[in-house]
Coordinates of C-alpha atoms and ligand atoms in Angstrom, one line a residue:
M1 CA -26.0 -7.0 15.4
D2 CA -28.3 -4.2 16.5
Y3 CA -28.1 -1.7 13.7
T4 CA -31.0 0.3 15.0
E5 CA -29.1 0.9 18.3
R6 CA -26.0 1.9 16.4
R7 CA -27.9 4.4 14.3
D8 CA -29.5 5.9 17.4
R9 CA -26.1 6.3 19.0
L10 CA -25.0 8.2 15.9
R11 CA -28.1 10.3 16.0
R12 CA -27.2 11.4 19.6
L13 CA -23.7 12.3 18.4
L14 CA -25.2 14.3 15.5
R15 CA -27.5 16.2 17.8
R16 CA -24.6 17.2 20.0
Q17 CA -22.8 18.5 16.9
G18 CA -25.8 20.5 15.9
L19 CA -26.2 18.5 12.7
E20 CA -29.6 17.6 11.3
G21 CA -28.2 14.7 9.4
L22 CA -25.1 13.0 8.1
L23 CA -24.2 11.6 4.6
V24 CA -22.3 8.5 5.4
T25 CA -19.9 7.8 2.5
D26 CA -17.3 5.5 4.0
R27 CA -18.2 1.9 2.9
L28 CA -17.4 0.4 6.3
N29 CA -19.3 3.0 8.1
V30 CA -22.3 2.2 5.9
T31 CA -21.8 -1.5 6.8
Y32 CA -21.5 -0.7 10.5
L33 CA -24.8 1.2 10.5
T34 CA -26.8 -1.1 8.3
G35 CA -25.2 -4.5 7.7
F36 CA -25.1 -3.7 4.0
T37 CA -21.9 -4.8 2.3
G38 CA -22.2 -3.6 -1.3
E39 CA -20.1 -1.0 -2.9
D40 CA -20.9 2.5 -4.2
S41 CA -23.7 3.1 -1.7
F42 CA -24.2 5.9 0.8
L43 CA -26.4 6.2 3.8
L44 CA -28.3 9.4 4.6
I45 CA -29.3 9.5 8.2
W46 CA -31.3 12.1 10.1
A47 CA -33.3 12.5 13.3
D48 CA -36.2 10.3 12.3
G49 CA -35.2 8.4 9.3
Q50 CA -32.5 7.0 7.1
V51 CA -32.2 5.8 3.5
L52 CA -29.6 3.7 1.7
L53 CA -28.7 5.2 -1.6
T54 CA -27.6 2.4 -3.9
D55 CA -28.1 1.1 -7.5
A56 CA -29.9 -1.8 -9.2
R57 CA -26.9 -4.2 -8.8
F58 CA -27.7 -4.2 -5.0
T59 CA -31.5 -4.2 -4.8
E60 CA -31.7 -7.8 -3.7
Q61 CA -28.6 -7.7 -1.6
A62 CA -30.0 -4.7 0.4
E63 CA -33.2 -6.6 1.0
E64 CA -31.3 -9.6 2.2
E65 CA -28.7 -7.8 4.4
C66 CA -30.9 -5.0 5.8
P67 CA -34.5 -6.0 5.6
G68 CA -36.9 -3.1 6.4
L69 CA -34.4 -0.4 5.7
D70 CA -35.5 2.4 3.3
V71 CA -33.6 2.0 0.1
A72 CA -33.4 4.4 -2.9
V73 CA -32.3 2.7 -6.0
R74 CA -30.9 5.2 -8.5
P75 CA -31.9 4.6 -12.2
V76 CA -29.4 3.5 -14.8
G77 CA -27.5 6.6 -15.8
G78 CA -28.5 8.4 -12.6
T79 CA -25.8 10.0 -10.5
M80 CA -25.1 9.7 -6.8
V81 CA -25.1 13.5 -6.5
E82 CA -28.7 13.5 -7.8
A83 CA -29.7 10.7 -5.5
V84 CA -28.3 12.6 -2.5
R85 CA -29.9 15.8 -3.6
R86 CA -33.4 14.1 -3.8
A87 CA -33.0 12.4 -0.4
V88 CA -31.7 15.5 1.3
Q89 CA -34.5 17.6 -0.1
S90 CA -37.2 15.1 0.7
A91 CA -35.9 14.8 4.3
R92 CA -35.9 18.7 4.4
L93 CA -32.4 18.9 5.9
G94 CA -30.8 22.3 6.3
R95 CA -27.5 21.5 8.0
L96 CA -25.9 18.3 6.8
G97 CA -22.7 16.6 7.9
I98 CA -20.6 15.0 5.2
E99 CA -17.7 12.6 5.9
A100 CA -14.8 14.8 4.9
E101 CA -12.2 11.9 4.8
N102 CA -14.2 9.9 2.3
V103 CA -15.4 11.9 -0.6
S104 CA -13.5 13.3 -3.5
V105 CA -13.1 17.1 -3.9
G106 CA -15.0 16.6 -7.2
F107 CA -18.0 15.0 -5.5
F108 CA -18.0 17.6 -2.8
D109 CA -18.0 20.4 -5.3
R110 CA -20.8 18.8 -7.5
L111 CA -22.9 18.2 -4.4
S112 CA -22.4 21.7 -3.1
A113 CA -23.5 23.1 -6.4
R114 CA -26.7 21.1 -6.4
L115 CA -27.5 21.7 -2.7
Q116 CA -27.1 25.5 -2.5
Q117 CA -29.8 25.9 0.2
V118 CA -28.1 23.3 2.4
E119 CA -25.2 24.0 4.7
L120 CA -22.7 21.1 4.2
V121 CA -20.5 20.6 7.3
K122 CA -17.4 18.5 6.9
T123 CA -17.1 15.9 9.7
T124 CA -14.3 13.6 10.7
G125 CA -14.5 10.4 12.7
L126 CA -18.1 10.4 14.0
V127 CA -19.0 6.9 13.0
E128 CA -15.4 5.8 13.5
Q129 CA -15.7 7.0 17.1
L130 CA -18.6 4.6 17.7
R131 CA -16.8 1.7 15.9
Q132 CA -13.9 1.9 18.4
I133 CA -16.0 0.3 21.1
K134 CA -16.8 -3.2 20.1
Q135 CA -20.1 -4.9 21.2
P136 CA -19.9 -8.5 22.3
E137 CA -21.0 -9.9 19.0
E138 CA -18.2 -7.9 17.3
V139 CA -15.7 -9.3 19.7
A140 CA -16.9 -12.8 18.9
R141 CA -16.4 -12.2 15.2
I142 CA -12.9 -10.8 15.8
R143 CA -12.1 -13.9 17.9
Q144 CA -13.2 -16.0 14.9
A145 CA -10.9 -14.0 12.5
V146 CA -8.1 -14.6 15.0
W147 CA -8.8 -18.3 15.2
Q148 CA -8.8 -18.6 11.4
A149 CA -5.5 -16.8 11.1
E150 CA -3.9 -18.9 13.9
R151 CA -5.1 -22.2 12.4
A152 CA -3.7 -21.0 9.0
F153 CA -0.4 -20.2 10.5
G154 CA -0.2 -23.6 12.2
A155 CA -0.9 -25.3 8.8
M156 CA 1.8 -23.2 7.1
W157 CA 4.3 -23.9 9.9
A158 CA 3.7 -27.6 9.7
G159 CA 4.7 -27.6 6.0
L160 CA 7.6 -25.2 6.3
Q161 CA 10.7 -26.1 4.4
G162 CA 13.8 -24.0 3.4
E163 CA 13.1 -24.5 -0.3
K164 CA 9.8 -22.7 -0.1
T165 CA 9.9 -19.1 -1.2
E166 CA 8.5 -16.1 0.7
L167 CA 5.8 -15.8 -2.0
Q168 CA 4.8 -19.4 -1.7
L169 CA 4.4 -19.2 2.0
A170 CA 2.3 -16.0 1.6
H171 CA 0.1 -17.9 -0.9
E172 CA -0.2 -20.8 1.5
L173 CA -1.3 -18.5 4.3
E174 CA -4.0 -17.1 2.0
M175 CA -5.2 -20.5 1.0
H176 CA -5.2 -21.8 4.6
V177 CA -7.2 -18.9 6.0
R178 CA -9.8 -19.6 3.4
S179 CA -9.8 -23.3 4.2
F180 CA -10.6 -22.4 7.8
G181 CA -13.6 -20.5 6.7
A182 CA -12.3 -17.0 6.2
R183 CA -13.5 -15.0 3.2
A184 CA -10.0 -13.8 2.4
S185 CA -6.8 -12.6 4.0
S186 CA -7.3 -9.3 5.8
F187 CA -4.4 -7.9 3.7
P188 CA -1.7 -9.5 1.5
P189 CA 0.5 -11.4 3.9
I190 CA 4.0 -10.2 4.6
V191 CA 6.7 -12.9 4.6
A192 CA 10.1 -11.4 4.8
S193 CA 13.3 -13.5 5.3
G194 CA 16.8 -12.5 6.3
E195 CA 17.7 -8.9 5.7
R196 CA 14.3 -8.2 4.2
S197 CA 12.7 -8.6 7.6
A198 CA 14.1 -5.2 8.3
L199 CA 11.4 -3.8 6.0
P200 CA 8.4 -3.5 8.3
H201 CA 6.0 -3.9 5.3
A202 CA 8.1 -6.0 2.9
R203 CA 6.4 -7.6 -0.1
P204 CA 7.0 -11.3 -0.4
K205 CA 9.5 -12.2 -3.2
P206 CA 10.0 -15.5 -5.1
I207 CA 13.2 -16.2 -3.0
P208 CA 13.6 -19.3 -0.9
I209 CA 13.6 -18.6 2.8
G210 CA 16.6 -21.0 2.9
L211 CA 18.6 -20.8 6.0
S212 CA 17.7 -17.2 6.8
P213 CA 18.0 -16.8 10.6
V214 CA 14.7 -14.9 10.7
V215 CA 11.5 -15.0 8.8
L216 CA 9.0 -12.3 9.7
V217 CA 5.4 -13.3 8.9
D218 CA 2.5 -10.8 9.3
W219 CA -0.9 -12.0 8.2
G220 CA -4.6 -12.0 9.1
A221 CA -8.0 -13.3 8.2
N222 CA -11.2 -11.5 7.2
E223 CA -13.9 -13.8 8.6
G224 CA -16.6 -12.1 6.4
L225 CA -16.7 -8.7 8.0
Y226 CA -14.2 -8.5 10.8
Q227 CA -10.4 -8.7 10.6
S228 CA -7.4 -10.1 12.4
D229 CA -3.8 -9.0 12.2
L230 CA -0.9 -11.0 13.7
T231 CA 2.9 -11.2 13.4
R232 CA 5.4 -13.9 14.3
T233 CA 9.1 -13.9 13.7
L234 CA 10.3 -17.4 13.0
L235 CA 13.9 -18.3 14.0
L236 CA 15.7 -20.8 11.9
G237 CA 19.1 -22.4 12.3
R238 CA 21.6 -21.1 14.7
I239 CA 20.5 -18.2 16.9
S240 CA 23.3 -15.5 17.3
A241 CA 23.7 -13.6 20.5
K242 CA 22.5 -10.5 18.7
L243 CA 19.4 -12.1 17.4
R244 CA 18.6 -13.4 20.8
R245 CA 19.0 -9.9 22.3
V246 CA 16.8 -8.3 19.7
Y247 CA 14.1 -10.9 20.0
Q248 CA 14.0 -10.8 23.8
T249 CA 13.9 -7.0 23.7
V250 CA 10.9 -7.0 21.4
Y251 CA 9.2 -9.7 23.5
Q252 CA 9.8 -7.8 26.7
A253 CA 8.5 -4.6 25.1
Q254 CA 5.3 -6.4 24.1
Q255 CA 4.8 -7.9 27.5
K256 CA 5.3 -4.5 29.2
A257 CA 2.8 -2.9 26.9
I258 CA 0.1 -5.6 27.3
F259 CA 0.6 -5.4 31.1
A260 CA -0.1 -1.6 30.8
I261 CA -3.4 -2.0 29.0
R262 CA -6.5 -1.3 31.1
P263 CA -9.4 1.2 31.0
G264 CA -8.5 4.8 31.6
V265 CA -4.9 4.5 30.5
P266 CA -3.9 6.9 27.7
A267 CA -3.1 5.0 24.5
E268 CA 0.3 6.8 24.4
E269 CA 1.3 5.4 27.7
V270 CA 1.0 1.9 26.4
D271 CA 3.1 2.9 23.4
K272 CA 5.6 4.4 25.8
A273 CA 5.8 1.3 27.9
A274 CA 7.1 -0.7 24.9
R275 CA 9.2 2.1 23.5
Q276 CA 11.1 2.5 26.8
V277 CA 12.2 -1.1 26.8
I278 CA 13.4 -0.9 23.2
A279 CA 15.1 2.5 23.8
Q280 CA 16.9 1.1 26.9
A281 CA 18.3 -1.7 24.8
G282 CA 19.7 0.9 22.4
W283 CA 17.3 0.5 19.5
G284 CA 14.9 3.3 20.1
R285 CA 15.4 4.7 16.7
R286 CA 14.8 1.3 15.1
F287 CA 11.2 1.1 16.2
G288 CA 9.8 3.5 13.6
H289 CA 6.1 2.9 13.9
S290 CA 3.3 3.2 16.4
L291 CA 2.9 0.3 18.9
G292 CA -0.5 -0.7 17.5
H293 CA -3.9 0.2 16.2
G294 CA -7.6 -0.6 16.6
L295 CA -9.0 -3.6 14.7
G296 CA -12.5 -4.3 13.6
L297 CA -14.3 -3.9 10.3
A298 CA -11.0 -2.4 9.1
V299 CA -7.5 -3.7 9.7
H300 CA -6.5 -0.3 10.8
E301 CA -8.9 1.8 12.7
G302 CA -9.0 3.8 16.0
P303 CA -7.6 4.0 18.5
R304 CA -3.9 4.3 17.6
L305 CA -1.5 3.2 20.2
G306 CA 1.2 5.8 19.7
P307 CA 2.5 9.2 20.7
T308 CA -0.3 11.7 20.7
R309 CA -0.2 13.9 17.6
R310 CA -0.1 17.6 17.7
N311 CA -3.6 19.2 18.0
Q312 CA -5.1 15.9 19.0
A313 CA -6.6 15.0 22.3
A314 CA -5.1 12.1 24.2
V315 CA -7.1 8.9 23.7
L316 CA -8.0 7.0 26.8
L317 CA -8.5 3.2 26.6
R318 CA -12.0 2.0 27.2
P319 CA -13.6 -1.4 27.7
G320 CA -14.5 -2.9 24.3
M321 CA -11.6 -1.5 22.4
V322 CA -9.7 -4.1 20.4
V323 CA -6.1 -3.2 19.5
T324 CA -3.0 -4.7 18.1
V325 CA 0.2 -4.6 20.1
E326 CA 3.1 -4.9 17.7
P327 CA 6.5 -3.6 18.8
G328 CA 9.4 -4.2 16.4
V329 CA 13.1 -3.6 15.9
Y330 CA 14.4 -3.2 12.4
L331 CA 18.1 -3.1 11.6
P332 CA 18.8 -2.3 8.0
G333 CA 21.2 -4.8 6.3
W334 CA 20.7 -7.2 9.2
G335 CA 17.0 -8.0 9.7
G336 CA 14.1 -7.3 12.0
V337 CA 11.8 -8.8 14.6
R338 CA 8.2 -7.9 15.2
I339 CA 5.6 -9.7 17.4
E340 CA 1.9 -8.7 17.0
D341 CA -1.1 -9.9 19.0
V342 CA -4.7 -8.8 19.3
V343 CA -5.9 -7.5 22.7
L344 CA -9.3 -6.6 24.0
V345 CA -9.6 -3.9 26.7
T346 CA -11.9 -5.3 29.4
R347 CA -13.5 -3.7 32.4
T348 CA -10.6 -4.6 34.7
G349 CA -7.7 -4.9 32.4
C350 CA -7.3 -6.7 29.1
E351 CA -7.6 -10.1 27.4
L352 CA -5.3 -11.4 24.8
L353 CA -7.5 -12.6 21.9
S354 CA -4.6 -14.3 20.1
S355 CA -2.7 -17.2 21.6
L356 CA 0.0 -18.5 19.2
P357 CA 3.3 -19.4 20.9
K358 CA 5.8 -16.5 20.8
T359 CA 8.7 -17.1 23.2
L360 CA 12.1 -17.2 21.7
E361 CA 12.4 -21.0 22.3
E362 CA 9.0 -21.6 20.8
M363 CA 9.8 -19.7 17.6
I364 CA 13.0 -21.8 16.8
L365 CA 12.2 -24.2 14.0
Ligands
LIG1 N1 -0.1 -5.8 8.9 C1 -0.1 -4.4 9.1 C2 0.0 -4.1 10.5 O1 0.5 -4.9 11.2 O2 -0.4 -3.0 10.9
LIG2 MN1 0.2 -6.9 11.1
LIG3 MN1 -1.1 -4.4 12.8

């Protein structure tokens, strides 16, 4: 990963904002800009320098993960506010951006009190904006995270039995992603059977999946840095006409959306493509979330595939964006169906990074 280039791109953004520097407080933004993965550490970056503000627990880790980077290790008992003050003063910064979404009000007040000569400017989404466009080595790592998740699903599916509980299956997925080389699951897996599949983010329970007609499984792998996020809805036993209709609607909605993905298309149009299919089938109000989200160092990052929010500019898809496409229909007291895949926006259209079977016939156990 070329961290120097990433920092230079951020510097160009800062210049355009009239900022002399930025205090990067979000852990994943720090990782993105340096490769450092420890906690409780900030990065101060300015026109011709940067320094990682950390503590003695991470001295060696910083040397290992970001050799050559300037590091300031605060003494035992020293505060982050004091470390920031020193670094800002020694870089002689007068107008400093601070990531408004990632510091507490308390920290901001303490820092403001110690930096009275400095104008602190609250910023939103500067590094996140860069993170939306994945470089080839990032795409390779997301592919790896998808591969681990898919292999784990295959192993879980091979051992699937009605006596197993939702919780057991969730644990199996966690174990299998690790056995295929992942560091962990990218989030606690969702395994929801029967009526509980109508809860889009159900927590697995110690109840056997039994003969539930549907089992919704949403899981992912963290390959070390990058994440994956997939959903399949397993169909067990006899498939009712209604279940068939719901499943085919969600499947068609996903196909339509994926077909709509290419550079220059507004993200909301992709959402609309799926939403229309579901609305036409009469379940428009039963698809209560956005169609998808960006995926990278975080499971949820920009861009959001959904209706444009008030006071926000429309997002246009660009090559290098990686997004999930996850339409769903959730009918309280009956059950739900969701299908989620990971898609890369390419120069000419898109590429599906995930490849597990998903047609109705293929999901019948
Ligand atoms: N697993 C959370 C999501 O699909 O966004
Ligand atoms: Mn998911
Ligand atoms: Mn998702």
